[in-house]
Coordinates of C-alpha atoms in Angstrom, one line a residue:
M29 CA 0.7 -2.1 55.8
L30 CA -1.9 -3.5 57.6
G31 CA -4.3 -2.2 54.5
I32 CA -2.0 -3.8 52.4
L33 CA -1.3 -6.9 53.6
A34 CA -5.2 -7.5 53.9
I35 CA -5.6 -7.1 49.7
L36 CA -2.5 -9.6 49.0
L37 CA -4.2 -12.0 51.8
D38 CA -7.8 -11.1 49.7
P39 CA -7.9 -12.4 46.2
F40 CA -10.8 -10.7 44.9
L41 CA -9.0 -7.2 46.4
L42 CA -5.6 -8.5 45.1
I43 CA -8.1 -8.9 41.0
G44 CA -9.1 -4.9 41.8
F45 CA -6.3 -3.2 42.9
F46 CA -4.5 -4.9 39.7
L47 CA -7.6 -3.9 37.5
G48 CA -7.0 -0.2 39.0
I49 CA -3.2 0.3 37.5
L50 CA -4.3 -1.4 34.2
Y51 CA -7.6 1.3 33.9
L52 CA -5.1 3.8 34.9
Y53 CA -1.9 2.8 32.8
L54 CA -4.4 2.4 30.2
T55 CA -6.5 5.8 31.1
A56 CA -2.8 8.1 31.7
T57 CA -3.1 9.4 28.5
F58 CA -6.2 10.8 27.3
D59 CA -5.9 14.0 28.1
F60 CA -2.6 14.8 26.5
W61 CA -5.0 16.5 23.5
E62 CA -6.9 18.6 25.8
C63 CA -4.1 20.0 27.3
R64 CA -2.9 20.5 24.3
G65 CA -6.6 22.0 23.5
V66 CA -6.7 20.3 20.2
P67 CA -10.2 19.2 20.1
F68 CA -10.4 14.9 20.0
K69 CA -12.9 12.0 20.0
K70 CA -13.8 11.1 23.5
P71 CA -11.9 7.9 23.6
T72 CA -12.9 4.4 25.3
V73 CA -11.1 1.7 27.2
L74 CA -8.2 -0.8 25.8
V75 CA -9.0 0.0 21.9
G76 CA -9.5 4.5 22.4
N77 CA -11.2 5.5 19.1
F78 CA -10.0 2.6 16.9
G79 CA -12.3 0.2 17.9
S80 CA -14.5 -1.1 15.5
L81 CA -11.1 -1.3 12.9
L82 CA -9.1 -3.5 15.8
L83 CA -13.0 -5.5 16.4
F84 CA -13.3 -5.6 13.4
R85 CA -16.3 -5.0 13.2
K86 CA -15.9 -1.8 9.9
S87 CA -13.2 -2.4 7.1
Q88 CA -10.6 -0.2 7.1
P89 CA -11.8 2.2 4.2
E90 CA -15.6 2.5 6.1
G91 CA -13.4 3.3 9.6
V92 CA -11.0 6.2 7.8
K93 CA -14.1 8.0 6.2
E94 CA -16.1 7.8 9.5
M95 CA -13.0 9.5 11.7
Y96 CA -12.5 11.5 8.4
Q97 CA -15.6 13.2 9.1
W98 CA -15.5 13.6 13.4
F99 CA -14.6 17.7 13.1
K100 CA -15.7 18.2 9.4
D101 CA -14.3 21.9 10.5
E102 CA -10.8 21.8 11.9
R103 CA -7.0 21.4 10.0
F104 CA -7.2 18.6 12.4
F105 CA -8.2 16.8 15.4
G106 CA -6.2 14.2 17.8
A107 CA -7.8 11.0 17.9
F108 CA -5.7 7.9 20.5
R109 CA -5.1 3.8 18.8
V110 CA -5.2 1.6 22.1
R111 CA -3.1 4.3 25.0
S112 CA -1.4 6.6 21.9
P113 CA -2.4 10.0 20.8
V114 CA -2.2 10.6 17.3
L115 CA -3.2 13.7 15.7
I116 CA -4.9 12.4 13.0
L117 CA -5.0 15.8 9.3
R118 CA -7.2 16.8 7.6
D119 CA -5.9 20.7 5.4
P120 CA -4.4 19.2 2.9
E121 CA -1.8 22.5 3.6
L122 CA -0.9 20.2 6.6
V123 CA -0.5 16.9 4.0
K124 CA 2.3 18.4 2.4
S125 CA 4.0 19.5 5.5
V126 CA 4.3 16.3 6.8
C127 CA 5.3 14.3 3.4
V128 CA 7.8 17.1 1.7
K129 CA 8.0 21.2 3.5
D130 CA 8.7 19.3 6.6
F131 CA 9.7 16.7 6.3
S132 CA 13.2 15.5 8.6
H133 CA 10.0 16.0 11.0
F134 CA 8.3 12.8 10.0
L135 CA 11.1 11.0 7.5
N136 CA 9.7 6.9 9.7
R137 CA 7.0 5.6 9.8
G138 CA 8.1 4.2 13.6
I139 CA 7.2 0.2 12.7
P140 CA 8.9 -1.8 14.9
I141 CA 11.4 -4.8 13.2
N142 CA 11.4 -7.9 14.7
N143 CA 14.5 -8.7 12.6
A144 CA 15.7 -11.8 14.1
Q145 CA 11.6 -13.0 14.2
D146 CA 11.4 -11.0 10.7
P147 CA 14.3 -11.6 8.7
L148 CA 12.3 -9.8 6.4
S149 CA 11.1 -7.2 8.0
G150 CA 13.6 -5.0 7.7
H151 CA 12.5 -3.9 4.3
L152 CA 12.4 -0.4 2.6
F153 CA 8.6 0.4 3.6
N154 CA 9.9 -0.3 7.1
L155 CA 13.2 1.4 7.3
E156 CA 14.0 4.5 9.8
G157 CA 16.8 7.2 9.5
H158 CA 20.1 6.9 7.2
K159 CA 19.2 3.2 6.8
W160 CA 16.1 3.9 4.8
K161 CA 17.6 7.5 3.2
G162 CA 20.4 5.6 1.7
L163 CA 18.5 2.5 0.5
R164 CA 16.6 4.6 -0.9
S165 CA 19.0 6.3 -2.9
K166 CA 20.5 3.1 -3.8
L167 CA 17.4 0.9 -4.8
T168 CA 15.8 4.6 -7.1
P169 CA 17.9 3.6 -10.4
A170 CA 16.6 0.7 -10.1
F171 CA 12.5 2.2 -10.6
S172 CA 13.5 4.6 -13.6
S173 CA 12.0 4.8 -16.7
G174 CA 14.8 4.1 -18.6
K175 CA 15.2 0.8 -16.2
L176 CA 10.9 0.1 -16.3
K177 CA 11.7 0.1 -20.6
R178 CA 13.7 -2.5 -21.0
M179 CA 11.5 -5.3 -18.6
F180 CA 8.7 -4.3 -20.7
Y181 CA 9.3 -7.5 -22.6
L182 CA 8.4 -9.7 -20.0
L183 CA 5.4 -7.5 -19.2
G184 CA 3.9 -8.5 -22.5
E185 CA 4.7 -12.1 -21.8
C186 CA 2.8 -12.4 -18.6
G187 CA 0.5 -10.0 -20.4
E188 CA -0.1 -13.2 -23.8
E189 CA 0.3 -15.8 -21.8
L190 CA -3.6 -14.0 -19.4
Q191 CA -4.6 -12.8 -22.9
R192 CA -5.3 -16.3 -23.4
L193 CA -6.6 -17.4 -20.0
I194 CA -10.1 -14.9 -20.6
K195 CA -10.5 -15.8 -23.8
E196 CA -10.8 -19.4 -22.7
A197 CA -13.0 -17.6 -19.6
S198 CA -15.2 -15.8 -21.6
R199 CA -16.3 -19.5 -23.3
N200 CA -17.6 -20.8 -20.1
V201 CA -21.2 -21.4 -20.4
D202 CA -22.6 -17.9 -17.6
R203 CA -18.8 -16.4 -18.2
A204 CA -19.6 -15.7 -14.3
V205 CA -15.9 -15.1 -13.8
E206 CA -14.1 -13.6 -10.2
V207 CA -11.8 -11.0 -12.0
R208 CA -9.4 -11.0 -9.2
E209 CA -7.8 -13.5 -9.5
L210 CA -6.5 -13.8 -12.6
A211 CA -5.3 -10.1 -12.0
T212 CA -4.0 -11.9 -8.8
K213 CA -1.9 -14.4 -10.8
F214 CA -1.2 -12.5 -13.1
T215 CA 0.8 -10.1 -11.5
I216 CA 3.0 -12.6 -9.3
D217 CA 4.0 -14.0 -12.9
V218 CA 5.2 -10.3 -13.5
I219 CA 6.9 -9.9 -10.0
G220 CA 8.2 -13.7 -10.2
S221 CA 9.8 -13.1 -13.7
C222 CA 10.7 -8.9 -12.5
A223 CA 11.9 -8.7 -9.1
F224 CA 13.3 -12.9 -9.3
G225 CA 13.4 -13.8 -12.8
I226 CA 11.7 -17.3 -12.7
Q227 CA 8.4 -17.8 -14.7
I228 CA 6.8 -18.8 -12.2
N229 CA 3.5 -19.4 -14.6
A230 CA 0.6 -18.9 -11.4
L231 CA -1.9 -17.7 -14.7
T232 CA -1.3 -21.7 -15.3
D233 CA -0.4 -23.6 -12.2
E234 CA -2.2 -22.9 -9.3
E235 CA 0.4 -24.9 -6.9
S236 CA 2.5 -23.1 -8.0
E237 CA 4.7 -22.5 -5.1
F238 CA 5.1 -18.3 -5.3
H239 CA 0.7 -18.8 -5.4
R240 CA 0.6 -20.5 -2.3
A241 CA 3.0 -17.9 -0.5
A242 CA 0.7 -15.1 -1.5
K243 CA -2.2 -16.6 -0.8
T244 CA -0.7 -16.6 2.9
L245 CA 0.3 -13.0 3.1
S246 CA -3.1 -12.3 1.0
K247 CA -5.5 -14.2 4.1
P248 CA -2.9 -13.6 7.3
S249 CA -5.1 -14.5 10.5
Y250 CA -6.6 -12.6 12.2
K251 CA -4.0 -12.0 15.2
A252 CA -1.4 -10.8 12.2
T253 CA -3.5 -8.5 11.4
L254 CA -4.2 -7.7 14.8
W255 CA -0.3 -7.4 15.3
R256 CA 0.0 -5.2 12.1
M257 CA -2.5 -2.3 12.8
L258 CA -1.3 -2.8 17.4
R259 CA 2.7 -2.3 16.5
T260 CA 2.7 1.2 15.9
S261 CA 0.7 2.3 19.2
M262 CA 2.3 -0.5 20.8
P263 CA 5.9 -1.2 19.6
R264 CA 7.3 -1.8 23.4
L265 CA 5.7 -5.3 23.3
Y266 CA 5.7 -6.1 20.3
R267 CA 9.4 -6.2 20.6
L268 CA 8.7 -7.8 24.0
L269 CA 6.9 -10.5 22.7
G270 CA 9.7 -11.1 19.3
V271 CA 5.7 -11.2 17.3
Q272 CA 6.6 -12.8 13.9
I273 CA 4.3 -11.5 11.1
V274 CA 5.1 -12.8 8.2
D275 CA 3.8 -17.1 8.0
P276 CA 8.1 -18.7 8.8
G277 CA 6.7 -21.5 6.0
V278 CA 6.8 -18.1 4.2
T279 CA 9.8 -16.4 5.0
K280 CA 11.7 -19.9 4.5
F281 CA 10.7 -20.0 0.9
F282 CA 11.8 -16.5 0.1
M283 CA 15.2 -16.5 1.4
D284 CA 16.2 -19.6 -0.3
V285 CA 14.4 -18.8 -3.8
V286 CA 16.4 -15.5 -3.6
S287 CA 20.1 -16.9 -2.1
Q288 CA 19.1 -19.8 -5.2
M289 CA 18.7 -16.8 -8.1
I290 CA 22.0 -14.9 -6.4
D291 CA 23.9 -17.9 -7.6
Q292 CA 23.0 -19.1 -10.8
R293 CA 22.8 -15.2 -12.1
E294 CA 26.6 -14.9 -10.5
D295 CA 27.6 -18.4 -11.6
N296 CA 26.2 -18.7 -15.3
G297 CA 26.2 -14.7 -16.0
T298 CA 23.5 -15.3 -17.2
T299 CA 21.6 -11.7 -17.6
R300 CA 17.1 -10.7 -18.1
H301 CA 16.9 -7.4 -18.1
D302 CA 14.9 -7.7 -14.3
F303 CA 15.1 -5.7 -10.6
M304 CA 17.2 -9.3 -9.8
D305 CA 20.1 -8.3 -12.4
L306 CA 19.5 -4.8 -10.5
L307 CA 19.6 -6.3 -7.1
I308 CA 22.8 -8.5 -7.3
E309 CA 25.1 -5.6 -9.2
L310 CA 24.6 -2.9 -6.5
K311 CA 25.0 -6.6 -4.3
N312 CA 28.5 -6.1 -6.5
K313 CA 28.8 -2.2 -8.0
G314 CA 27.4 -0.8 -5.0
T315 CA 26.1 1.3 -7.7
L316 CA 24.4 1.1 -10.9
E317 CA 26.1 2.6 -13.9
N318 CA 24.8 5.4 -15.4
E319 CA 22.4 6.6 -12.7
V320 CA 22.7 9.3 -9.7
S321 CA 21.5 8.8 -6.5
N322 CA 17.6 10.8 -6.0
P323 CA 18.2 14.7 -4.6
R324 CA 15.3 14.8 -3.1
V325 CA 15.7 12.2 -0.5
C326 CA 19.5 12.7 -0.3
N327 CA 21.7 15.0 0.9
D328 CA 25.7 14.5 0.3
E329 CA 25.8 12.7 4.2
D330 CA 23.1 10.7 2.8
V331 CA 25.5 9.9 -0.1
Q332 CA 28.2 8.3 2.2
A333 CA 25.5 6.7 4.1
A334 CA 24.6 5.2 1.1
K335 CA 27.7 3.4 0.5
E336 CA 28.1 2.2 3.7
I337 CA 24.8 0.3 2.9
V338 CA 25.8 -3.8 2.1
L339 CA 23.3 -4.9 0.4
D340 CA 24.3 -9.0 1.4
E341 CA 21.2 -12.1 0.8
S342 CA 19.7 -10.8 3.8
T343 CA 18.6 -7.5 1.8
I344 CA 18.2 -8.0 -1.1
A345 CA 15.3 -10.9 -0.1
A346 CA 14.0 -8.2 1.9
Q347 CA 14.0 -5.8 -0.8
A348 CA 12.4 -8.5 -2.6
F349 CA 9.5 -10.1 -0.5
V350 CA 8.5 -5.6 -0.3
F351 CA 8.3 -5.4 -3.7
F352 CA 6.6 -9.1 -3.8
A353 CA 3.8 -8.3 -0.7
A354 CA 3.2 -5.0 -1.5
G355 CA 3.3 -4.8 -5.3
Y356 CA 0.4 -8.4 -6.5
E357 CA -2.1 -7.6 -4.1
T358 CA -2.7 -3.8 -4.8
S359 CA -2.4 -4.3 -7.6
S360 CA -4.5 -6.8 -8.8
N361 CA -7.7 -5.0 -6.3
T362 CA -6.3 -2.6 -8.4
I363 CA -6.9 -3.9 -11.3
A364 CA -10.3 -5.9 -10.3
F365 CA -11.4 -1.8 -9.0
C366 CA -11.5 -0.7 -11.4
L367 CA -12.8 -3.3 -14.1
Y368 CA -15.6 -3.9 -11.5
E369 CA -16.6 0.4 -12.7
L370 CA -16.1 -0.1 -15.6
A371 CA -18.6 -2.8 -16.5
L372 CA -20.6 -0.5 -13.7
N373 CA -19.6 2.8 -16.6
Q374 CA -19.9 1.3 -20.5
D375 CA -19.3 4.8 -22.2
I376 CA -16.1 4.9 -20.3
Q377 CA -15.2 1.2 -21.1
D378 CA -15.8 1.8 -24.7
K379 CA -13.7 4.8 -24.6
T380 CA -10.9 3.5 -23.4
R381 CA -11.0 0.1 -25.2
R382 CA -10.9 2.9 -28.5
E383 CA -8.1 4.5 -26.9
V384 CA -6.4 0.9 -26.3
C385 CA -6.7 -0.3 -29.7
G386 CA -6.1 2.6 -31.7
A387 CA -2.6 2.8 -29.8
I388 CA -1.7 -0.8 -31.2
E389 CA -3.3 -0.2 -34.2
A390 CA -1.0 2.8 -34.8
Q391 CA 2.8 0.8 -34.0
G392 CA 1.7 -2.0 -36.4
G393 CA -0.4 -4.7 -34.1
K394 CA 2.3 -4.4 -32.1
L395 CA 2.0 -3.1 -27.5
T396 CA 4.8 -2.1 -27.5
Y397 CA 5.9 0.6 -23.8
D398 CA 5.9 3.5 -26.7
A399 CA 1.4 2.2 -27.9
V400 CA 1.6 2.0 -23.6
Q401 CA 2.0 5.4 -22.7
E402 CA 0.5 7.2 -25.2
M403 CA -3.0 5.5 -23.3
K404 CA -3.7 9.4 -21.8
Y405 CA -7.1 8.1 -21.1
L406 CA -6.2 5.0 -19.5
D407 CA -3.9 6.9 -17.0
M408 CA -7.7 8.7 -16.5
V409 CA -9.5 5.6 -16.0
I410 CA -6.7 4.3 -13.4
L411 CA -6.2 7.7 -11.3
E412 CA -10.3 7.6 -10.1
T413 CA -10.2 4.0 -9.9
L414 CA -7.8 5.1 -7.8
R415 CA -8.8 7.9 -6.4
K416 CA -12.1 6.0 -5.3
Y417 CA -10.1 2.7 -3.9
P418 CA -6.6 4.0 -2.1
P419 CA -4.6 0.6 -1.9
A420 CA -4.0 2.2 1.7
P421 CA -6.5 3.9 3.4
L422 CA -4.2 5.9 5.4
L423 CA -0.9 6.9 6.0
S424 CA 0.8 7.6 9.3
R425 CA 3.7 9.3 9.9
R426 CA 5.7 9.6 13.6
C427 CA 7.6 13.1 15.0
E428 CA 11.6 12.6 15.1
H429 CA 11.8 16.2 16.7
K430 CA 9.4 18.8 18.6
Y431 CA 7.2 20.8 15.7
Q432 CA 4.7 22.7 16.3
I433 CA 1.9 23.1 14.0
P434 CA 2.0 25.6 11.3
N435 CA -0.7 28.9 12.3
T436 CA -1.0 27.3 16.1
E437 CA 0.0 27.5 19.4
V438 CA -0.2 24.1 19.4
E439 CA 3.9 21.1 20.3
L440 CA 4.0 17.8 19.0
P441 CA 6.3 15.9 20.5
V442 CA 8.8 12.9 20.0
G443 CA 7.6 9.9 18.8
I444 CA 3.4 11.6 18.5
R445 CA 2.2 9.8 15.4
V446 CA 0.4 11.0 12.7
I447 CA -2.3 10.8 10.4
I448 CA -3.3 11.7 6.7
P449 CA -7.0 9.4 6.5
I450 CA -5.9 8.8 2.2
Y451 CA -9.8 7.4 1.9
G452 CA -11.4 11.1 4.2
L453 CA -9.8 13.0 1.3
H454 CA -10.5 11.0 -1.9
H455 CA -14.2 11.6 -1.1
D456 CA -14.7 14.8 0.5
P457 CA -16.8 16.1 -1.8
T458 CA -15.5 19.5 -1.5
Y459 CA -12.1 17.8 -3.5
Y460 CA -13.9 16.0 -5.8
P461 CA -17.8 16.3 -5.6
D462 CA -20.6 13.8 -5.3
P463 CA -16.5 11.3 -4.9
S464 CA -19.0 8.8 -4.9
R465 CA -19.0 8.8 -9.1
F466 CA -16.9 7.3 -11.4
D467 CA -16.0 10.1 -13.4
P468 CA -12.5 9.9 -15.0
E469 CA -12.6 12.9 -15.8
R470 CA -11.5 14.7 -12.9
F471 CA -8.0 14.0 -13.8
T472 CA -8.0 16.3 -17.2
E473 CA -5.3 18.3 -17.2
E474 CA -6.5 21.2 -16.3
N475 CA -9.1 19.1 -13.2
K476 CA -5.9 18.5 -11.1
R477 CA -4.7 22.4 -12.4
T478 CA -8.0 23.4 -10.1
R479 CA -6.9 21.0 -6.9
H480 CA -5.4 21.0 -4.1
P481 CA -2.1 18.1 -4.9
Y482 CA -2.4 16.9 -1.7
T483 CA -6.3 15.5 -1.5
Y484 CA -4.8 12.7 -4.2
L485 CA -2.3 10.1 -2.6
P486 CA -2.8 6.7 -4.0
F487 CA 1.0 6.4 -3.6
G488 CA 1.7 8.9 -0.9
E489 CA 4.2 12.0 -1.7
G490 CA 7.4 13.3 -0.7
P491 CA 10.3 11.4 -0.4
R492 CA 8.7 8.6 1.2
N493 CA 6.8 8.3 -1.8
C494 CA 6.0 4.3 -3.2
I495 CA 9.1 3.5 -4.9
G496 CA 7.5 0.6 -7.4
M497 CA 4.9 3.8 -8.5
R498 CA 6.0 3.7 -12.3
F499 CA 5.9 0.1 -12.6
A500 CA 2.7 -1.0 -10.1
L501 CA 1.0 2.1 -12.7
L502 CA 2.7 0.2 -15.6
Q503 CA 1.1 -3.4 -14.8
I504 CA -2.0 -2.6 -14.0
K505 CA -2.4 -0.4 -17.4
M506 CA -0.4 -3.9 -18.7
G507 CA -3.4 -5.6 -16.9
I508 CA -6.6 -4.2 -17.8
I509 CA -5.1 -3.7 -21.6
S510 CA -5.4 -7.4 -21.9
F511 CA -8.7 -7.7 -21.1
L512 CA -10.6 -4.8 -22.2
K513 CA -7.9 -5.4 -25.9
D514 CA -10.5 -8.3 -27.3
H515 CA -13.1 -9.0 -24.5
R516 CA -15.6 -6.9 -22.1
V517 CA -16.6 -6.4 -19.0
E518 CA -20.4 -6.6 -17.6
I519 CA -22.1 -6.7 -14.7
C520 CA -23.3 -10.7 -13.7
G521 CA -25.5 -12.3 -11.5
K522 CA -23.0 -12.9 -8.9
S523 CA -21.2 -9.5 -8.7
T524 CA -22.0 -7.7 -5.6
V525 CA -23.3 -4.2 -6.4
P526 CA -22.4 -2.1 -4.0
I527 CA -18.8 -3.1 -3.8
K528 CA -19.1 -4.6 -0.2
F529 CA -15.0 -3.9 1.5
S530 CA -12.7 -6.1 3.5
R531 CA -13.0 -6.2 7.6
R532 CA -9.9 -7.8 8.4
S533 CA -8.1 -6.8 5.0
L534 CA -5.6 -3.6 6.0
V535 CA -6.2 -3.0 2.4
T536 CA -9.1 -1.8 0.4
T537 CA -10.3 -4.5 -1.2
S538 CA -14.1 -6.6 -1.9
E539 CA -15.2 -8.9 1.1
E540 CA -16.3 -10.9 -1.8
G541 CA -14.9 -11.0 -4.8
F542 CA -15.5 -9.7 -7.7
W543 CA -17.3 -11.7 -10.4
L544 CA -18.6 -10.1 -14.0
A545 CA -19.0 -11.4 -17.3
I546 CA -15.9 -11.5 -19.8
T547 CA -17.7 -11.0 -23.5
P548 CA -15.5 -11.2 -26.9
S549 CA -15.9 -6.9 -27.4
S550 CA -17.3 -8.0 -31.6

């Protein structure tokens, strides 16, 4: 009793006591993998094994690649994010089990949502359980090839404006252009037109509110970026503090825009065949005409759950927001990375341009949806770009039921997170010889058949893969076609070779931009 009283009276002893308690709390889980006989990397107090990423010393791709190589002979291994144990997979068969075969055990991403503070966070990417399944079932038909074909004219209009600006840029004295900036404006225009039904003119109006919102989203504070990394390992603290990751001004802007567009469409009865039309149709009718649910995602119970989901203005705003936030930056970076590689590999660029021009000529000189679908080599070029520069360096799932790892005695408890190191798999020489080389031939039908399909995951896999994958690929193709149709890209004095990845961004992007020279192709 006297000893405890002495501690309470002595401030130094009191501080030491609390530091000791904190140390025990932070390290209490560090025997988790050892007890289960799983190989693991010894963690560091406060940061676990993610110190280089949490402290922004390395980019996400570099950090993920380094982790992937810690245990080269293992199918999986353990690590710690702060104090939370995580399992990192190296075996594509285990990736398949988590994403598809045993999907019911790994249904959720485990991303906590603060709806009161972050009303835009209740979107498809974050939702869990029946809410996710029901909403996914409702939204999947909106991304069918038929729906994309009907809104292709909107992408065509944005592509024509991009071509005009590319032509102007090629007349500059030094012809050096930051192509990601142009690509970003293009994708903002495309998504604004297709998702919100608004002609934003970001390509010509840098002061548009959408453009300002995009800049805010793509350059978050260190605090917001840190919380994005920490929220899955410290969900209780995240909720307790009521963290708001999306800027309040951005939240208000998107809520207001969606509310205005819904009122305008419903009052005027206008139709553009865009995603806003489809979301309003879902809001008013509950389903889309002539469409059925995705059987891979939903059983009868889930279909019933879908019927119970009401698409009110807040829900629509959240879906439109994630469509914008997840789509414009990843697509513009992919366009920029692709152009960068084509500038370094002129023979591949020439072959791609010949195909683009040939497909357009075959359609009477018009860039049609069918012409784009015929560009198979361009498909391979984009797939290789996404292999070398996957937008998300990793993906994770939370274990929802006790799970025994196949062919082992290791049992994962409920709540444990499983990490799939996409960047590591994409750069593993076992699957992709000489992985730093840009080689579209990796994606011929013959070569794809010889490779395990779960070593390529730019859009995730299984029922929880990216719902907007088709749209993203179409948007990326249109952006690259706009650059290559009448021009060529080349390395210039401002180009950074090799690329230096951004340490602050959670998506794969360049720290110093993508400066290339643009010249007429003939």
